[in-house]
Short mmCIF file of C-alpha atoms in Angstrom, two decimals:
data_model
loop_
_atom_site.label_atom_id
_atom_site.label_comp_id
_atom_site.label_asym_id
_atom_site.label_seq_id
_atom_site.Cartn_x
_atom_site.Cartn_y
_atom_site.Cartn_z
CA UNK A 1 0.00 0.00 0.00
CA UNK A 2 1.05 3.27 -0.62
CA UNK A 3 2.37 5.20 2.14
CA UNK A 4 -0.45 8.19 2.74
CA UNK A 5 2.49 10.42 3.65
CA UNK A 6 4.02 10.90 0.21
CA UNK A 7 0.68 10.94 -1.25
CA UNK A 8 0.17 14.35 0.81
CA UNK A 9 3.69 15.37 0.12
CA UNK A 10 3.09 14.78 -4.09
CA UNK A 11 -0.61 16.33 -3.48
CA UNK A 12 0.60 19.74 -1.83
CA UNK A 13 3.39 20.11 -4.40
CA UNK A 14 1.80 19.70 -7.50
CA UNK A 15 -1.39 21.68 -5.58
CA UNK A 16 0.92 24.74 -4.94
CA UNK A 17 2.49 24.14 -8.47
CA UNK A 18 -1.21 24.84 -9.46
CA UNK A 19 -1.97 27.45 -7.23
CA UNK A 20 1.15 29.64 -8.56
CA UNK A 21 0.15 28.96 -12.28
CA UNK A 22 -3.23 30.65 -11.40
CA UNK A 23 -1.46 33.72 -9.51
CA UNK A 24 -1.13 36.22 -12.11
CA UNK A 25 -4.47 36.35 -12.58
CA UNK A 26 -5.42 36.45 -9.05
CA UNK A 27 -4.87 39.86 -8.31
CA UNK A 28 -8.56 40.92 -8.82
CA UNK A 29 -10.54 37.40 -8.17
CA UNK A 30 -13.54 37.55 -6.74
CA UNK A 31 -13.67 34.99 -3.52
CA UNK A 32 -15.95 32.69 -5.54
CA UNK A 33 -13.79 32.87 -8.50
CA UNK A 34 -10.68 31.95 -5.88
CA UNK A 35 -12.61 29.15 -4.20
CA UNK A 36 -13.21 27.63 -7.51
CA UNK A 37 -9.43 28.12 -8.22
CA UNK A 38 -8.56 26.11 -5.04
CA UNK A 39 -10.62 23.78 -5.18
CA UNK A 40 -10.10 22.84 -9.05
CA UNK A 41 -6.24 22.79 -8.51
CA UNK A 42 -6.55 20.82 -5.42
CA UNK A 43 -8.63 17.98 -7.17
CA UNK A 44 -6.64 18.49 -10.25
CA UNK A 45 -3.84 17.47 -8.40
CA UNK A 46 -4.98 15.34 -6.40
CA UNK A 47 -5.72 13.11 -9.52
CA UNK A 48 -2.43 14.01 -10.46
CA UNK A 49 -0.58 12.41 -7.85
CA UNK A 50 -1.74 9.13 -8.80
CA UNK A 51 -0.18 9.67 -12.01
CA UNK A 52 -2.40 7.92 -14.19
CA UNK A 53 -2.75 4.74 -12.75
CA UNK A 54 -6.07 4.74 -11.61
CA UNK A 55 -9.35 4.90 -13.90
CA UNK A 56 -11.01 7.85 -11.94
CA UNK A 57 -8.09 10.24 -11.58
CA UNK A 58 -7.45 9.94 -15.22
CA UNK A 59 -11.24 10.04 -15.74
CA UNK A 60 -11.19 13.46 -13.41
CA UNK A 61 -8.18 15.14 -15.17
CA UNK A 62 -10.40 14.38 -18.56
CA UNK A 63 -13.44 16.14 -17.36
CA UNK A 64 -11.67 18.82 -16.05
CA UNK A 65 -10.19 19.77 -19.79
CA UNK A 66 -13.23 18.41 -22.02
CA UNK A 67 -14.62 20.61 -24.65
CA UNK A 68 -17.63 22.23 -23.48
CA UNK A 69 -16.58 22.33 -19.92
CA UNK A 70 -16.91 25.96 -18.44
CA UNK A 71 -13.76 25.84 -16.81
CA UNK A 72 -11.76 24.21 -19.28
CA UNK A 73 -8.99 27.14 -19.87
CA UNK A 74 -8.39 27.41 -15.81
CA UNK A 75 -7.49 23.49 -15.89
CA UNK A 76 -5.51 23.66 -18.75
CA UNK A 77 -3.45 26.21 -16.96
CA UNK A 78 -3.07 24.83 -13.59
CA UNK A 79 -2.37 21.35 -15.59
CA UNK A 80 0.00 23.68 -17.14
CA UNK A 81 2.34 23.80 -20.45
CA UNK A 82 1.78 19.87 -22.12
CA UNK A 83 5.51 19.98 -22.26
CA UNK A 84 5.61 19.81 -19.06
CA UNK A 85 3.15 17.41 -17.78
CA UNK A 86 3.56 13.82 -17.02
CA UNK A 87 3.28 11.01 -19.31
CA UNK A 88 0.27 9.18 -17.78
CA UNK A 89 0.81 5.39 -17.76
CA UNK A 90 -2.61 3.99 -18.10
CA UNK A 91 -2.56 0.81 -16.22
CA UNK A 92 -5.80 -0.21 -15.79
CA UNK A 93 -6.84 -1.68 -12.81
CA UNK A 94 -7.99 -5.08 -12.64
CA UNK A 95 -7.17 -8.01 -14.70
CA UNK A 96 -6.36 -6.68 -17.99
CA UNK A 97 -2.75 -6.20 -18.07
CA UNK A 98 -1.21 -4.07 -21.14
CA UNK A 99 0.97 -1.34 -20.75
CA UNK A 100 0.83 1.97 -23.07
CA UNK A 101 2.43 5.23 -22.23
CA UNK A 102 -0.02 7.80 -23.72
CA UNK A 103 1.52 11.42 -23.68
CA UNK A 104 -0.82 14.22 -21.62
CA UNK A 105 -0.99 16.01 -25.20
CA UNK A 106 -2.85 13.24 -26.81
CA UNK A 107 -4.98 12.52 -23.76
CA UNK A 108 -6.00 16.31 -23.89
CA UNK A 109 -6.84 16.10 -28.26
CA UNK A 110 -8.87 13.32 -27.80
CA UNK A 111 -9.95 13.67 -24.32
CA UNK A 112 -13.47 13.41 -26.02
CA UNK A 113 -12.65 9.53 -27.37
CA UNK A 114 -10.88 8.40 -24.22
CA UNK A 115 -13.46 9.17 -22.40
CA UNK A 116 -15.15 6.92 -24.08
CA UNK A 117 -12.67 3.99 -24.33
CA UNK A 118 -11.47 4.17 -20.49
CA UNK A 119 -12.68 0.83 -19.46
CA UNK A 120 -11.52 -0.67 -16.31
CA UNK A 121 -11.09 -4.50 -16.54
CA UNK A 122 -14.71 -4.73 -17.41
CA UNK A 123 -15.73 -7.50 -15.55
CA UNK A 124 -18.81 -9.96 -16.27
CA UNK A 125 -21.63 -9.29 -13.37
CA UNK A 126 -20.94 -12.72 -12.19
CA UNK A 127 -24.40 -14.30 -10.83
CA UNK A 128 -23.46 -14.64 -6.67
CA UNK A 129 -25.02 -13.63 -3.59
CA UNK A 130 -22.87 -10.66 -3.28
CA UNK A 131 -22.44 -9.37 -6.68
CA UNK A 132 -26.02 -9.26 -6.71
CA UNK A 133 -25.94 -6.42 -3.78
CA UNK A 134 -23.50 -4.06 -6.25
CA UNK A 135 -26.54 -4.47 -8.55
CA UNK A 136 -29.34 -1.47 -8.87
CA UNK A 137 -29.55 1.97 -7.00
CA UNK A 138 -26.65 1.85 -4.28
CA UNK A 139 -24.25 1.38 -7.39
CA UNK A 140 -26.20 3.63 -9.45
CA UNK A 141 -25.68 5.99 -6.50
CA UNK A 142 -21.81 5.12 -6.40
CA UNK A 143 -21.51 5.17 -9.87
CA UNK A 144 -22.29 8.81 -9.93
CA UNK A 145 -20.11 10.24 -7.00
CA UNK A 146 -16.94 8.67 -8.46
CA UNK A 147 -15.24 10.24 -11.47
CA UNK A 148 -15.42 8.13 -14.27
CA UNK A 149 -17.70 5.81 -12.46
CA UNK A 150 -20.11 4.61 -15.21
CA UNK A 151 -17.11 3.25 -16.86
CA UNK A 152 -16.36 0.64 -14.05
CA UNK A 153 -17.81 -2.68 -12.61
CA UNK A 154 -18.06 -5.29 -10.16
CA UNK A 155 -14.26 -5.67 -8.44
CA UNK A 156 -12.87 -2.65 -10.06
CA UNK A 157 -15.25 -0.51 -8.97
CA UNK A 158 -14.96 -1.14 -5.45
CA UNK A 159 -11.37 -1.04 -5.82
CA UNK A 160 -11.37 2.37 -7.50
CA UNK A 161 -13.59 3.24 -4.12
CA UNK A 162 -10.75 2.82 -1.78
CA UNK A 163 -8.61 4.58 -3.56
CA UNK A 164 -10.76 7.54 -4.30
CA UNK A 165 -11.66 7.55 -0.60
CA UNK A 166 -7.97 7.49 0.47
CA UNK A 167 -7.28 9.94 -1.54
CA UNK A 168 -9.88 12.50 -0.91
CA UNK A 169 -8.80 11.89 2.82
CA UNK A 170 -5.30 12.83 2.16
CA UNK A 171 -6.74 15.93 0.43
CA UNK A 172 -9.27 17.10 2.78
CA UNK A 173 -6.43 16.66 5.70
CA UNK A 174 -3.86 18.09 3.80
CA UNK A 175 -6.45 21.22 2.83
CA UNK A 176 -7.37 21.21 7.01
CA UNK A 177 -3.97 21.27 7.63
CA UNK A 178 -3.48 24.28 5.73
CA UNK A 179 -6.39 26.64 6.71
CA UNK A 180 -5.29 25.96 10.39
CA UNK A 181 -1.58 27.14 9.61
CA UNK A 182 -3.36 29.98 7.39
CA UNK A 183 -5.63 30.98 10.33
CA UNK A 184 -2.50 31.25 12.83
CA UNK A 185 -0.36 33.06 10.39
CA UNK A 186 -3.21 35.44 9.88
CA UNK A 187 -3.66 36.17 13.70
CA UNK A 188 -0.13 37.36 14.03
CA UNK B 1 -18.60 -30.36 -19.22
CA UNK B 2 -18.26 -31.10 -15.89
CA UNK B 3 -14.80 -29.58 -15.64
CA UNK B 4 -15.89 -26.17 -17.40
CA UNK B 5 -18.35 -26.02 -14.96
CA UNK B 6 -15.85 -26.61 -11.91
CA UNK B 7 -13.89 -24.08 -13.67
CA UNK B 8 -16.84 -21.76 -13.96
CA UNK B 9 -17.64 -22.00 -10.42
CA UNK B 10 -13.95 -21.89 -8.89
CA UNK B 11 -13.95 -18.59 -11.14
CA UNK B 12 -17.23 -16.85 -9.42
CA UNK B 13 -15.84 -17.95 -6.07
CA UNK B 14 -12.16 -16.36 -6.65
CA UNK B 15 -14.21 -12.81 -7.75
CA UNK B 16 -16.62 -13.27 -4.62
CA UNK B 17 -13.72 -13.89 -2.43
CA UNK B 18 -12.04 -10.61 -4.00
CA UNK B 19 -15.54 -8.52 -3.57
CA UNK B 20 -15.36 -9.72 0.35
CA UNK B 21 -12.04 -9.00 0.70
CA UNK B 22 -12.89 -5.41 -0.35
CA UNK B 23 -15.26 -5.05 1.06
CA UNK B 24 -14.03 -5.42 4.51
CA UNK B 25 -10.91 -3.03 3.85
CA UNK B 26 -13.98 -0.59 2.89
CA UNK B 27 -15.37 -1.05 5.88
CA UNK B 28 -12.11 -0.73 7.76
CA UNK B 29 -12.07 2.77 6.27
CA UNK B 30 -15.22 3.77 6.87
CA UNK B 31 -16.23 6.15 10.12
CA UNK B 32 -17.15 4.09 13.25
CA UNK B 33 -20.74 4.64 13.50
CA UNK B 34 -21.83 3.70 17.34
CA UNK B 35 -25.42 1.97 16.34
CA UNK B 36 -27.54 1.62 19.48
CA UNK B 37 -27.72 -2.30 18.68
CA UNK B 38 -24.47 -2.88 16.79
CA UNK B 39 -24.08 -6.14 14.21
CA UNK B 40 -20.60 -7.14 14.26
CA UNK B 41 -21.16 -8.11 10.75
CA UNK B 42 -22.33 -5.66 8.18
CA UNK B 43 -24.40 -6.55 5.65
CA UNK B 44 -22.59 -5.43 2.26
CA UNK B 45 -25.61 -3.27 1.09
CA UNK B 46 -24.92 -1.38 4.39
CA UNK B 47 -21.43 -1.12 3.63
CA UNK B 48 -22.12 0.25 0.41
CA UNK B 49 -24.99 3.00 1.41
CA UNK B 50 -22.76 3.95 4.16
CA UNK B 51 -19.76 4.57 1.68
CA UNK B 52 -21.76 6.40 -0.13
CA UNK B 53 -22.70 8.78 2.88
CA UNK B 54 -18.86 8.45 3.39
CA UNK B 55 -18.09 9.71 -0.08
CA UNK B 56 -20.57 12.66 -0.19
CA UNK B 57 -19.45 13.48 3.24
CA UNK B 58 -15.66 13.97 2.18
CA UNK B 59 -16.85 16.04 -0.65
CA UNK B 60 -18.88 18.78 1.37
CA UNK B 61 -15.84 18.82 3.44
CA UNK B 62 -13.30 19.20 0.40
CA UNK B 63 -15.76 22.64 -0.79
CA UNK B 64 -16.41 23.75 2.94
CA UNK B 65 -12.06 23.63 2.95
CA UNK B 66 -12.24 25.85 -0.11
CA UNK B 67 -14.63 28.39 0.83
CA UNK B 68 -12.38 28.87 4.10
CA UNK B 69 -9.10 28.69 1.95
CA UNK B 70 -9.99 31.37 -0.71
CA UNK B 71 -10.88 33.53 2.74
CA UNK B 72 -7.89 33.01 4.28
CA UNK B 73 -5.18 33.00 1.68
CA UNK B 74 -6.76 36.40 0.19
CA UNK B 75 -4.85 38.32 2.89
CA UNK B 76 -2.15 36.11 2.50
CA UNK B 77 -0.05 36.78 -1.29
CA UNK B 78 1.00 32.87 -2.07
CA UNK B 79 4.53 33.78 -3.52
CA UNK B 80 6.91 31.22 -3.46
CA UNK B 81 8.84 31.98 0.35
CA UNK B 82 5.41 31.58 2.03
CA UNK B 83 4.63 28.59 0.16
CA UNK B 84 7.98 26.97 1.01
CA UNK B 85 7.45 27.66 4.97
CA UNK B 86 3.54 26.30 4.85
CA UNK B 87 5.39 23.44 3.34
CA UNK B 88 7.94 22.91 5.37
CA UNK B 89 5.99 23.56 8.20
CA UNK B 90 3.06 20.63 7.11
CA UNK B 91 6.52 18.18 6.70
#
């Protein structure tokens, strides 16, 4: 398992690394325009972190820069310049086991297709007792609060769960962390 | 026929052996939720609604953290020195 502490430590650098991409323009924000600037680098690099290697960060970092999405040009430049962001490895979890290194450039050109095409080990809904529980609304229901989620089934999906969930615990007590430090430094 | 069948089977077992398996480290991570009459054993439908909860919970948190931040870090300018002590500091 991966330790949580270097997953904070890659989170808050590539978050800052975000944050500082964003500052030139943040002279004049708005607080709702800032908020949205936070929080959109913070998940941004959140899926980041896990450098491509699980289906719903790359599914998140694809949202974030599809055509049509309102925010689009604030992602693109808190991803920043494609030369340099990361070669994602897609490794898809589950069974399936083939290895391509897609650059972020292509990923972003055809973020439209790969949306599409991200499948995760789809896995036959194999008729048992417990399988038959991931069936109908609860999944429906988990389906929808994971990125990517409608792409995944069975075993991967539950596995993409405790990752997300790790994740977003690392963020939200990295993000904690930093409003308390904010709040002293602001007393002073 | 009979050994496509055992293989069949074996097969469904391995993946509902996985699904348990998860499903238990789920739980693990899941809030303690003190239940007046407590079931040591969860059903996984209960598991399932409650990461769900879980999930949505984490999520009001992560905008609630936001709101707070872009108050906060207004006074403060983000240039690089601050950044590197707030980092250094959370290390």
């Amino acid at each position: 398992m991966r330790s949580p502490f270097s997953l904070k430590q890659e989170f808050l650098k590539k978050w800052i690394l975000g944050l500082r991409r964003c500052r030139s323009s943040k002279k004049n924000m708005s607080i709702f325009e800032r908020k949205k600037v936070i929080k959109l680098s913070a998940d941004v690099a959140m899926a980041s972190a896990r450098k491509g290697t699980t289906c719903w960060s790359r599914a998140l970092i694809a949202d974030a820069v599809k055509e049509g999405n309102a925010d689009k040009h604030l992602a693109e430049k808190i991803l920043g310049p494609a030369s340099e962001r990361q070669p994602t490895e897609k490794v898809p979890v589950g069974a399936m086991a083939y290895n391509k290194r897609i650059r972020s450039k292509k990923i972003l050109k055809r973020s439209s297709v790969i949306r599409r095409t991200i499948k995760c080990a789809p896995q036959a809904a194999r008729p048992s007792s417990i399988v038959k529980t991931l069936v109908g609304k609860r999944r429906q229901i988990l389906r929808s609060l994971i990125p990517g989620g409608e792409f995944m089934n069975g075993v991967s999906l539950i596995e993409e769960t405790l990752d997300y969930i790790i994740s977003l615990r690392a963020q939200v007590d990295v993000m904690r962390s930093l409003a308390s430090i904010s709040k002293l430094v602001n007393l002073n | 026929m009979s050994s496509r069948r055992w293989r069949e089977s074996s097969r469904t077992n391995m993946s509902e052996e996985q699904i348990t398996q998860l499903l238990s480290t789920l739980r693990q991570l899941l809030p303690e939720i003190p239940h007046s009459h407590s079931h040591k054993a969860s059903s996984a439908a209960k598991v399932l609604k409650q990461t769900c909860n879980y999930i949505k919970t984490l999520h009001r948190e992560v905008d609630d953290l936001s709101d707070r931040l872009s108050q906060l870090l207004a006074t403060i300018d983000a240039d690089s020195a601050e950044a590197a002590i707030i980092r250094s500091l959370l290390i």
